[in-house]
C-alpha cells in the first residue's frame, strides 16, 4: 500500500490531512515546550543570605506580635460548675427545670483595661461544625419574608402544628440563652449589644422584613426565645450565633462595655444559667477582654514567626560553618551570588 504524499506545510488542507494520519499535535510553543524559562542557580552565599533575610524579617514581626498579644488584658471565669447548687446531683434535670437559676459571680481586675471591653461567652466541647447541624438552616427563609414556607433542610425543627418555624433549623433552635449583667461599686455597667455581628450578615443574610414566627413553640425548648416584633436583621445575638464555629471550643461576642476598668476593681456579675451544656459534658465561660492591633489575645502568631525566624537563623549559621569547613573548589564559573540561566526549553515530537 502506497504511503500518502504530504505536500508543503504552507497548505492548510495537506497539513490537516497530515495531522489526521499522525499523532503530531498542532504546533504551538507550549505543546513543543519552546517557552522561555529561567532556572536559579543557588550558591552558598545565596542560600545563607536568603535564610538571614527571613530571620531579619520574621523575628521582629514575631516579637511585635507576641508583645501585642501579651498587652491584651483578659479575664476568664468558668461558671457552669459553680452555678449549680451543691445539693443537686442531676445537673441535666436541674437545668431543664423551672427553678430560679440566677448566679452571682465576682471578677477581679488585675490590670488596667481600656475600653471598649469585649464580653464573650465561650463554649467547650460544642461541635457546631457537625455536618447535619451546619446544614440545618434555610438561607432563603432568613433573607425574604415571602419565603417563610421554605423550610427544606431544617428537619427536625421545620414546623410546629403544621406551621413553618421562622427561623427554622437546629442552629437557631439551639441559640445560646445565658444572660449577663454587670455592676461596679453598686453602679450598673451598660452592655452595648449593637454592632456585635458582621455588617455583611445583617445587610445580606438576614432580611429587614423577616420576623420570627412559631419559634421555640415546640415541646422541647432548645435555647433562647426571639422577640416577634423585631426583624431578624436587628436580632444580633441570633446573627452572631448562626455564624457557626469551626472548632469545638469557640467564643462568641455577647456585647461591649464602653468604660475603662482600673486595677483593683471588682466586677459583680449577675447571670442566668439557662443553657444546657451538662448533657454533653460541655463547659461555659464568661470572658472579658480588651483588643489590640492584632485583635484578641493569641500567642500563636508571634510564636510561629519566632519559630520560623529562629529556625532560619540556625540553618544560616549551620550552612556558614559547613561552607568554611568544607568550601567549594577554587574553580569559579562567573556566577553572581544569585544567578539565573535563561533560555529555551525544547523537545521535538517524534511520535508518528
mmCIF file of C-alpha atoms in Angstrom:
data_model
loop_
_atom_site.group_PDB
_atom_site.id
_atom_site.type_symbol
_atom_site.label_atom_id
_atom_site.label_comp_id
_atom_site.label_asym_id
_atom_site.label_seq_id
_atom_site.Cartn_x
_atom_site.Cartn_y
_atom_site.Cartn_z
ATOM 1 C CA UNK A 1 0.000 0.000 0.000
ATOM 2 C CA UNK A 2 1.459 3.308 -1.098
ATOM 3 C CA UNK A 3 2.234 5.861 1.601
ATOM 4 C CA UNK A 4 0.373 9.175 1.414
ATOM 5 C CA UNK A 5 2.087 12.084 -0.270
ATOM 6 C CA UNK A 6 2.487 15.085 2.083
ATOM 7 C CA UNK A 7 2.567 18.488 0.490
ATOM 8 C CA UNK A 8 4.365 21.594 1.693
ATOM 9 C CA UNK A 9 3.453 22.839 5.205
ATOM 10 C CA UNK A 10 2.070 26.006 3.682
ATOM 11 C CA UNK A 11 -1.055 24.198 2.516
ATOM 12 C CA UNK A 12 -3.810 24.110 5.146
ATOM 13 C CA UNK A 13 -5.577 21.144 3.571
ATOM 14 C CA UNK A 14 -2.494 18.962 3.385
ATOM 15 C CA UNK A 15 -1.326 19.879 6.917
ATOM 16 C CA UNK A 16 -4.776 18.942 8.269
ATOM 17 C CA UNK A 17 -4.639 15.636 6.443
ATOM 18 C CA UNK A 18 -1.167 15.011 7.832
ATOM 19 C CA UNK A 19 -2.279 15.580 11.431
ATOM 20 C CA UNK A 20 -5.176 13.215 10.937
ATOM 21 C CA UNK A 21 -2.763 10.433 9.956
ATOM 22 C CA UNK A 22 -0.277 11.055 12.785
ATOM 23 C CA UNK A 23 -0.336 11.807 16.464
ATOM 24 C CA UNK A 24 1.558 15.036 15.984
ATOM 25 C CA UNK A 25 -0.261 17.864 17.868
ATOM 26 C CA UNK A 26 -0.971 21.234 16.370
ATOM 27 C CA UNK A 27 2.133 23.322 16.528
ATOM 28 C CA UNK A 28 2.469 25.876 19.342
ATOM 29 C CA UNK A 29 5.321 26.952 21.577
ATOM 30 C CA UNK A 30 3.518 25.458 24.563
ATOM 31 C CA UNK A 31 2.967 21.976 23.092
ATOM 32 C CA UNK A 32 6.521 21.905 21.695
ATOM 33 C CA UNK A 33 7.998 23.124 25.015
ATOM 34 C CA UNK A 34 9.658 26.129 23.439
ATOM 35 C CA UNK A 35 8.576 28.671 26.050
ATOM 36 C CA UNK A 36 11.364 30.716 27.651
ATOM 37 C CA UNK A 37 12.360 29.566 31.133
ATOM 38 C CA UNK A 38 14.674 30.706 33.902
ATOM 39 C CA UNK A 39 16.284 28.476 36.476
ATOM 40 C CA UNK A 40 18.027 29.912 39.560
ATOM 41 C CA UNK A 41 21.459 28.583 40.405
ATOM 42 C CA UNK A 42 21.798 28.768 44.185
ATOM 43 C CA UNK A 43 25.279 29.359 45.536
ATOM 44 C CA UNK A 44 26.216 29.000 49.230
ATOM 45 C CA UNK A 45 26.161 32.770 49.632
ATOM 46 C CA UNK A 46 22.682 32.937 48.114
ATOM 47 C CA UNK A 47 21.300 30.253 50.445
ATOM 48 C CA UNK A 48 22.859 31.798 53.557
ATOM 49 C CA UNK A 49 21.675 35.265 52.546
ATOM 50 C CA UNK A 50 18.114 34.002 51.989
ATOM 51 C CA UNK A 51 17.943 32.446 55.447
ATOM 52 C CA UNK A 52 19.345 35.608 57.031
ATOM 53 C CA UNK A 53 16.775 37.766 55.237
ATOM 54 C CA UNK A 54 13.962 35.538 56.555
ATOM 55 C CA UNK A 55 15.476 35.811 60.043
ATOM 56 C CA UNK A 56 15.714 39.612 59.899
ATOM 57 C CA UNK A 57 12.090 39.933 58.744
ATOM 58 C CA UNK A 58 10.370 37.255 60.826
ATOM 59 C CA UNK A 59 11.933 37.754 64.267
ATOM 60 C CA UNK A 60 10.920 41.455 64.658
ATOM 61 C CA UNK A 61 7.386 40.627 63.451
ATOM 62 C CA UNK A 62 7.204 37.741 65.927
ATOM 63 C CA UNK A 63 8.403 39.907 68.816
ATOM 64 C CA UNK A 64 5.904 42.659 67.943
ATOM 65 C CA UNK A 65 3.028 40.164 67.597
ATOM 66 C CA UNK A 66 3.870 38.437 70.868
ATOM 67 C CA UNK A 67 4.180 41.773 72.666
ATOM 68 C CA UNK A 68 0.809 42.919 71.304
ATOM 69 C CA UNK A 69 -0.799 39.684 72.496
ATOM 70 C CA UNK A 70 0.779 39.965 75.958
ATOM 71 C CA UNK A 71 -0.593 43.512 76.315
ATOM 72 C CA UNK A 72 -4.165 42.209 75.991
ATOM 73 C CA UNK A 73 -5.917 42.013 79.360
ATOM 74 C CA UNK A 74 -8.275 39.081 79.663
ATOM 75 C CA UNK A 75 -10.486 37.792 82.480
ATOM 76 C CA UNK A 76 -11.849 34.257 82.088
ATOM 77 C CA UNK A 77 -14.372 32.789 84.517
ATOM 78 C CA UNK A 78 -15.758 29.276 84.178
ATOM 79 C CA UNK A 79 -19.154 29.224 85.844
ATOM 80 C CA UNK A 80 -21.041 26.146 84.626
ATOM 81 C CA UNK A 81 -19.983 24.008 87.599
ATOM 82 C CA UNK A 82 -20.053 26.859 90.111
ATOM 83 C CA UNK A 83 -23.625 27.914 89.323
ATOM 84 C CA UNK A 84 -25.179 24.558 90.239
ATOM 85 C CA UNK A 85 -26.419 24.240 93.852
ATOM 86 C CA UNK A 86 -24.305 21.897 95.971
ATOM 87 C CA UNK A 87 -27.274 19.641 96.774
ATOM 88 C CA UNK A 88 -28.089 18.995 93.094
ATOM 89 C CA UNK A 89 -26.983 15.597 91.808
ATOM 90 C CA UNK A 90 -28.767 15.543 88.428
ATOM 91 C CA UNK A 91 -27.467 18.634 86.643
ATOM 92 C CA UNK A 92 -29.410 17.975 83.433
ATOM 93 C CA UNK A 93 -32.723 17.724 85.295
ATOM 94 C CA UNK A 94 -31.901 20.907 87.202
ATOM 95 C CA UNK A 95 -31.032 22.942 84.098
ATOM 96 C CA UNK A 96 -34.239 21.756 82.367
ATOM 97 C CA UNK A 97 -36.432 22.620 85.364
ATOM 98 C CA UNK A 98 -38.218 25.909 86.032
ATOM 99 C CA UNK A 99 -36.138 26.677 89.137
ATOM 100 C CA UNK A 100 -34.534 30.092 89.510
ATOM 101 C CA UNK A 101 -31.055 29.813 88.007
ATOM 102 C CA UNK A 102 -29.685 33.215 88.991
ATOM 103 C CA UNK A 103 -26.000 33.073 89.849
ATOM 104 C CA UNK A 104 -23.714 35.787 91.217
ATOM 105 C CA UNK A 105 -20.042 35.935 90.343
ATOM 106 C CA UNK A 106 -17.159 38.314 91.087
ATOM 107 C CA UNK A 107 -14.442 39.231 88.616
ATOM 108 C CA UNK A 108 -11.258 40.913 89.867
ATOM 109 C CA UNK A 109 -9.448 43.311 87.548
ATOM 110 C CA UNK A 110 -5.703 42.876 87.964
ATOM 111 C CA UNK A 111 -4.589 45.312 85.256
ATOM 112 C CA UNK A 112 -5.977 48.459 83.661
ATOM 113 C CA UNK A 113 -8.468 47.597 80.916
ATOM 114 C CA UNK A 114 -9.039 50.238 78.277
ATOM 115 C CA UNK A 115 -12.471 50.462 76.681
ATOM 116 C CA UNK A 116 -14.105 49.034 74.733
ATOM 117 C CA UNK A 117 -14.074 45.844 76.794
ATOM 118 C CA UNK A 118 -15.477 42.929 74.833
ATOM 119 C CA UNK A 119 -17.758 40.455 76.582
ATOM 120 C CA UNK A 120 -17.665 36.925 75.176
ATOM 121 C CA UNK A 121 -19.223 33.630 76.118
ATOM 122 C CA UNK A 122 -17.045 30.590 75.497
ATOM 123 C CA UNK A 123 -18.306 27.067 74.946
ATOM 124 C CA UNK A 124 -16.118 23.973 75.081
ATOM 125 C CA UNK A 125 -16.889 20.565 73.589
ATOM 126 C CA UNK A 126 -19.693 22.007 71.433
ATOM 127 C CA UNK A 127 -19.385 20.812 67.836
ATOM 128 C CA UNK A 128 -21.049 23.484 65.728
ATOM 129 C CA UNK A 129 -19.153 22.107 62.744
ATOM 130 C CA UNK A 130 -21.148 18.859 62.638
ATOM 131 C CA UNK A 131 -22.378 18.331 59.079
ATOM 132 C CA UNK A 132 -26.080 17.856 59.924
ATOM 133 C CA UNK A 133 -26.011 20.779 62.340
ATOM 134 C CA UNK A 134 -24.367 23.187 59.876
ATOM 135 C CA UNK A 135 -26.865 22.301 57.123
ATOM 136 C CA UNK A 136 -29.922 22.657 59.395
ATOM 137 C CA UNK A 137 -30.990 26.132 58.212
ATOM 138 C CA UNK A 138 -32.658 27.755 55.217
ATOM 139 C CA UNK A 139 -30.946 30.886 53.935
ATOM 140 C CA UNK A 140 -33.804 31.841 51.611
ATOM 141 C CA UNK A 141 -36.195 31.958 54.555
ATOM 142 C CA UNK A 142 -33.810 34.157 56.532
ATOM 143 C CA UNK A 143 -33.483 36.704 53.700
ATOM 144 C CA UNK A 144 -37.032 37.213 52.399
ATOM 145 C CA UNK A 145 -40.435 37.462 54.092
ATOM 146 C CA UNK A 146 -42.109 35.718 51.162
ATOM 147 C CA UNK A 147 -40.037 32.587 51.773
ATOM 148 C CA UNK A 148 -41.445 31.791 55.220
ATOM 149 C CA UNK A 149 -42.632 28.391 53.995
ATOM 150 C CA UNK A 150 -39.149 27.486 52.738
ATOM 151 C CA UNK A 151 -38.104 25.056 55.435
ATOM 152 C CA UNK A 152 -36.196 22.498 53.385
ATOM 153 C CA UNK A 153 -33.087 21.307 55.170
ATOM 154 C CA UNK A 154 -34.370 22.372 58.586
ATOM 155 C CA UNK A 155 -35.540 18.971 59.826
ATOM 156 C CA UNK A 156 -36.461 18.249 62.545
ATOM 157 C CA UNK A 157 -37.081 21.896 63.552
ATOM 158 C CA UNK A 158 -39.017 22.943 60.449
ATOM 159 C CA UNK A 159 -42.696 23.010 61.508
ATOM 160 C CA UNK A 160 -44.817 23.062 64.643
ATOM 161 C CA UNK A 161 -48.546 22.310 64.434
ATOM 162 C CA UNK A 162 -48.152 22.242 60.628
ATOM 163 C CA UNK A 163 -46.965 25.863 60.685
ATOM 164 C CA UNK A 164 -43.480 26.849 59.468
ATOM 165 C CA UNK A 165 -40.915 27.918 62.039
ATOM 166 C CA UNK A 166 -39.064 31.157 61.349
ATOM 167 C CA UNK A 167 -36.109 30.895 61.713
ATOM 168 C CA UNK A 168 -36.089 27.139 61.239
ATOM 169 C CA UNK A 169 -33.342 24.620 61.840
ATOM 170 C CA UNK A 170 -31.199 23.311 64.668
ATOM 171 C CA UNK A 171 -28.743 26.216 64.646
ATOM 172 C CA UNK A 172 -31.352 28.823 65.524
ATOM 173 C CA UNK A 173 -33.208 26.408 67.821
ATOM 174 C CA UNK A 174 -30.068 25.819 69.942
ATOM 175 C CA UNK A 175 -29.251 29.531 70.327
ATOM 176 C CA UNK A 176 -27.294 30.450 73.470
ATOM 177 C CA UNK A 177 -29.573 31.888 76.170
ATOM 178 C CA UNK A 178 -27.468 32.655 79.244
ATOM 179 C CA UNK A 179 -27.657 36.345 80.130
ATOM 180 C CA UNK A 180 -25.205 38.600 81.983
ATOM 181 C CA UNK A 181 -25.480 41.922 83.789
ATOM 182 C CA UNK A 182 -22.535 43.785 85.321
ATOM 183 C CA UNK A 183 -22.051 46.310 88.103
ATOM 184 C CA UNK A 184 -19.108 48.060 89.746
ATOM 185 C CA UNK A 185 -19.289 49.885 93.068
ATOM 186 C CA UNK A 186 -23.067 49.371 93.082
ATOM 187 C CA UNK A 187 -23.266 51.135 89.709
ATOM 188 C CA UNK A 188 -24.560 49.209 86.696
ATOM 189 C CA UNK A 189 -22.324 48.793 83.685
ATOM 190 C CA UNK A 190 -24.187 49.034 80.393
ATOM 191 C CA UNK A 191 -23.510 46.324 77.846
ATOM 192 C CA UNK A 192 -23.810 47.632 74.278
ATOM 193 C CA UNK A 193 -25.183 44.906 72.025
ATOM 194 C CA UNK A 194 -25.259 46.984 68.830
ATOM 195 C CA UNK A 195 -22.775 46.208 66.098
ATOM 196 C CA UNK A 196 -21.617 42.897 67.566
ATOM 197 C CA UNK A 197 -22.390 40.969 64.353
ATOM 198 C CA UNK A 198 -20.869 41.218 60.909
ATOM 199 C CA UNK A 199 -22.275 44.048 58.815
ATOM 200 C CA UNK A 200 -22.443 41.788 55.751
ATOM 201 C CA UNK A 201 -24.582 39.306 57.698
ATOM 202 C CA UNK A 202 -27.022 41.986 58.854
ATOM 203 C CA UNK A 203 -27.419 43.516 55.415
ATOM 204 C CA UNK A 204 -27.381 40.480 53.139
ATOM 205 C CA UNK A 205 -28.169 37.277 55.057
ATOM 206 C CA UNK A 206 -30.998 38.373 57.369
ATOM 207 C CA UNK A 207 -33.981 40.281 55.985
ATOM 208 C CA UNK A 208 -35.323 43.519 57.425
ATOM 209 C CA UNK A 209 -38.862 42.328 56.759
ATOM 210 C CA UNK A 210 -38.450 38.822 58.225
ATOM 211 C CA UNK A 211 -39.899 38.363 61.714
ATOM 212 C CA UNK A 212 -39.758 35.280 63.976
ATOM 213 C CA UNK A 213 -42.815 33.020 63.889
ATOM 214 C CA UNK A 214 -43.641 29.880 65.883
ATOM 215 C CA UNK A 215 -40.096 29.903 67.244
ATOM 216 C CA UNK A 216 -39.465 27.725 70.333
ATOM 217 C CA UNK A 217 -43.160 26.747 70.422
ATOM 218 C CA UNK A 218 -42.474 23.022 70.318
ATOM 219 C CA UNK A 219 -42.462 20.561 73.192
ATOM 220 C CA UNK A 220 -38.671 20.830 73.642
ATOM 221 C CA UNK A 221 -37.049 24.254 74.015
ATOM 222 C CA UNK A 222 -33.525 24.382 72.665
ATOM 223 C CA UNK A 223 -32.328 27.811 73.729
ATOM 224 C CA UNK A 224 -33.211 31.494 73.626
ATOM 225 C CA UNK A 225 -36.539 32.993 72.575
ATOM 226 C CA UNK A 226 -36.826 35.772 69.990
ATOM 227 C CA UNK A 227 -38.962 38.902 70.059
ATOM 228 C CA UNK A 228 -41.525 38.521 67.269
ATOM 229 C CA UNK A 229 -41.743 42.312 66.854
ATOM 230 C CA UNK A 230 -38.084 42.726 65.916
ATOM 231 C CA UNK A 231 -36.850 41.725 62.429
ATOM 232 C CA UNK A 232 -34.073 39.176 62.143
ATOM 233 C CA UNK A 233 -31.639 41.768 60.793
ATOM 234 C CA UNK A 234 -31.757 43.531 64.189
ATOM 235 C CA UNK A 235 -31.523 40.413 66.353
ATOM 236 C CA UNK A 236 -27.756 40.420 66.564
ATOM 237 C CA UNK A 237 -27.461 37.687 69.191
ATOM 238 C CA UNK A 238 -29.088 35.339 66.672
ATOM 239 C CA UNK A 239 -26.850 36.558 63.837
ATOM 240 C CA UNK A 240 -23.710 36.017 65.921
ATOM 241 C CA UNK A 241 -24.839 32.542 66.962
ATOM 242 C CA UNK A 242 -25.693 31.419 63.439
ATOM 243 C CA UNK A 243 -22.174 32.099 62.164
ATOM 244 C CA UNK A 244 -21.078 28.604 63.124
ATOM 245 C CA UNK A 245 -17.653 27.924 64.595
ATOM 246 C CA UNK A 246 -15.100 25.599 63.025
ATOM 247 C CA UNK A 247 -13.694 24.209 66.272
ATOM 248 C CA UNK A 248 -15.355 22.613 69.316
ATOM 249 C CA UNK A 249 -14.017 25.388 71.577
ATOM 250 C CA UNK A 250 -15.153 28.820 70.488
ATOM 251 C CA UNK A 251 -16.052 32.291 71.693
ATOM 252 C CA UNK A 252 -18.906 34.461 70.516
ATOM 253 C CA UNK A 253 -19.349 38.150 71.185
ATOM 254 C CA UNK A 254 -22.070 38.984 73.696
ATOM 255 C CA UNK A 255 -21.607 42.757 73.871
ATOM 256 C CA UNK A 256 -19.245 45.622 74.684
ATOM 257 C CA UNK A 257 -18.648 47.573 77.904
ATOM 258 C CA UNK A 258 -17.590 51.066 76.887
ATOM 259 C CA UNK A 259 -15.965 52.301 80.092
ATOM 260 C CA UNK A 260 -12.423 51.749 81.378
ATOM 261 C CA UNK A 261 -11.713 49.429 84.292
ATOM 262 C CA UNK A 262 -8.912 50.087 86.729
ATOM 263 C CA UNK A 263 -6.623 47.711 88.555
ATOM 264 C CA UNK A 264 -8.285 46.500 91.753
ATOM 265 C CA UNK A 265 -11.867 46.933 90.524
ATOM 266 C CA UNK A 266 -14.321 44.202 91.454
ATOM 267 C CA UNK A 267 -16.946 43.460 88.815
ATOM 268 C CA UNK A 268 -20.143 41.883 90.098
ATOM 269 C CA UNK A 269 -21.842 39.654 87.551
ATOM 270 C CA UNK A 270 -25.443 38.509 87.793
ATOM 271 C CA UNK A 271 -26.057 35.765 85.285
ATOM 272 C CA UNK A 272 -28.887 33.443 84.371
ATOM 273 C CA UNK A 273 -27.573 29.916 83.974
ATOM 274 C CA UNK A 274 -30.063 28.542 81.444
ATOM 275 C CA UNK A 275 -28.015 26.964 78.651
ATOM 276 C CA UNK A 276 -27.703 23.195 78.854
ATOM 277 C CA UNK A 277 -24.112 22.100 78.347
ATOM 278 C CA UNK A 278 -24.337 19.395 81.011
ATOM 279 C CA UNK A 279 -25.918 16.750 78.784
ATOM 280 C CA UNK A 280 -22.790 16.614 76.577
ATOM 281 C CA UNK A 281 -20.128 17.445 79.233
ATOM 282 C CA UNK A 282 -19.579 20.911 77.840
ATOM 283 C CA UNK A 283 -18.147 23.929 79.628
ATOM 284 C CA UNK A 284 -19.285 27.550 79.801
ATOM 285 C CA UNK A 285 -17.013 30.506 80.435
ATOM 286 C CA UNK A 286 -17.506 34.249 80.657
ATOM 287 C CA UNK A 287 -14.667 36.248 79.109
ATOM 288 C CA UNK A 288 -13.878 39.961 79.414
ATOM 289 C CA UNK A 289 -11.120 41.079 77.072
ATOM 290 C CA UNK A 290 -9.538 44.149 75.569
ATOM 291 C CA UNK A 291 -8.290 44.237 71.978
ATOM 292 C CA UNK A 292 -5.138 45.364 70.213
ATOM 293 C CA UNK A 293 -3.972 45.914 66.666
ATOM 294 C CA UNK A 294 -3.929 42.136 66.138
ATOM 295 C CA UNK A 295 -7.289 41.538 67.779
ATOM 296 C CA UNK A 296 -7.686 39.496 70.950
ATOM 297 C CA UNK A 297 -5.158 37.554 72.988
ATOM 298 C CA UNK A 298 -3.446 34.930 70.848
ATOM 299 C CA UNK A 299 0.217 33.989 71.196
ATOM 300 C CA UNK A 300 0.214 31.568 68.269
ATOM 301 C CA UNK A 301 1.082 34.101 65.553
ATOM 302 C CA UNK A 302 4.029 35.541 67.471
ATOM 303 C CA UNK A 303 5.363 32.103 68.425
ATOM 304 C CA UNK A 304 5.034 30.924 64.815
ATOM 305 C CA UNK A 305 7.041 33.895 63.461
ATOM 306 C CA UNK A 306 9.726 33.465 66.133
ATOM 307 C CA UNK A 307 9.967 29.742 65.434
ATOM 308 C CA UNK A 308 10.448 30.220 61.693
ATOM 309 C CA UNK A 309 12.882 33.087 62.236
ATOM 310 C CA UNK A 310 14.899 31.106 64.771
ATOM 311 C CA UNK A 311 14.996 28.041 62.530
ATOM 312 C CA UNK A 312 16.178 30.166 59.597
ATOM 313 C CA UNK A 313 18.946 31.688 61.735
ATOM 314 C CA UNK A 314 20.059 28.235 62.855
ATOM 315 C CA UNK A 315 20.170 26.977 59.256
ATOM 316 C CA UNK A 316 22.073 30.085 58.132
ATOM 317 C CA UNK A 317 24.703 29.517 60.834
ATOM 318 C CA UNK A 318 24.895 25.791 60.030
ATOM 319 C CA UNK A 319 25.440 26.437 56.319
ATOM 320 C CA UNK A 320 28.027 29.110 57.143
ATOM 321 C CA UNK A 321 30.027 26.685 59.270
ATOM 322 C CA UNK A 322 29.789 23.998 56.588
ATOM 323 C CA UNK A 323 30.886 26.486 53.925
ATOM 324 C CA UNK A 324 34.039 27.482 55.845
ATOM 325 C CA UNK A 325 34.865 23.959 56.977
ATOM 326 C CA UNK A 326 34.365 22.368 53.564
ATOM 327 C CA UNK A 327 34.364 25.150 50.941
ATOM 328 C CA UNK A 328 33.853 24.612 47.244
ATOM 329 C CA UNK A 329 36.808 24.270 44.917
ATOM 330 C CA UNK A 330 38.585 27.354 43.643
ATOM 331 C CA UNK A 331 37.192 26.899 40.134
ATOM 332 C CA UNK A 332 34.673 29.674 39.526
ATOM 333 C CA UNK A 333 32.079 29.813 36.835
ATOM 334 C CA UNK A 334 31.418 33.522 36.854
ATOM 335 C CA UNK A 335 28.030 33.280 38.539
ATOM 336 C CA UNK A 336 26.932 36.054 40.916
ATOM 337 C CA UNK A 337 25.542 35.101 44.377
ATOM 338 C CA UNK A 338 22.110 34.576 42.834
ATOM 339 C CA UNK A 339 22.316 33.571 39.215
ATOM 340 C CA UNK A 340 19.745 32.592 36.634
ATOM 341 C CA UNK A 341 20.166 30.678 33.430
ATOM 342 C CA UNK A 342 17.602 31.673 30.875
ATOM 343 C CA UNK A 343 16.898 30.097 27.549
ATOM 344 C CA UNK A 344 14.516 27.946 25.591
ATOM 345 C CA UNK A 345 13.310 24.536 26.626
ATOM 346 C CA UNK A 346 12.772 22.471 23.509
ATOM 347 C CA UNK A 347 11.693 18.930 22.860
ATOM 348 C CA UNK A 348 10.701 17.676 19.437
ATOM 349 C CA UNK A 349 7.663 15.481 18.958
ATOM 350 C CA UNK A 350 8.769 12.373 17.120
ATOM 351 C CA UNK A 351 5.701 10.238 17.700
ATOM 352 C CA UNK A 352 4.126 9.281 14.423
#
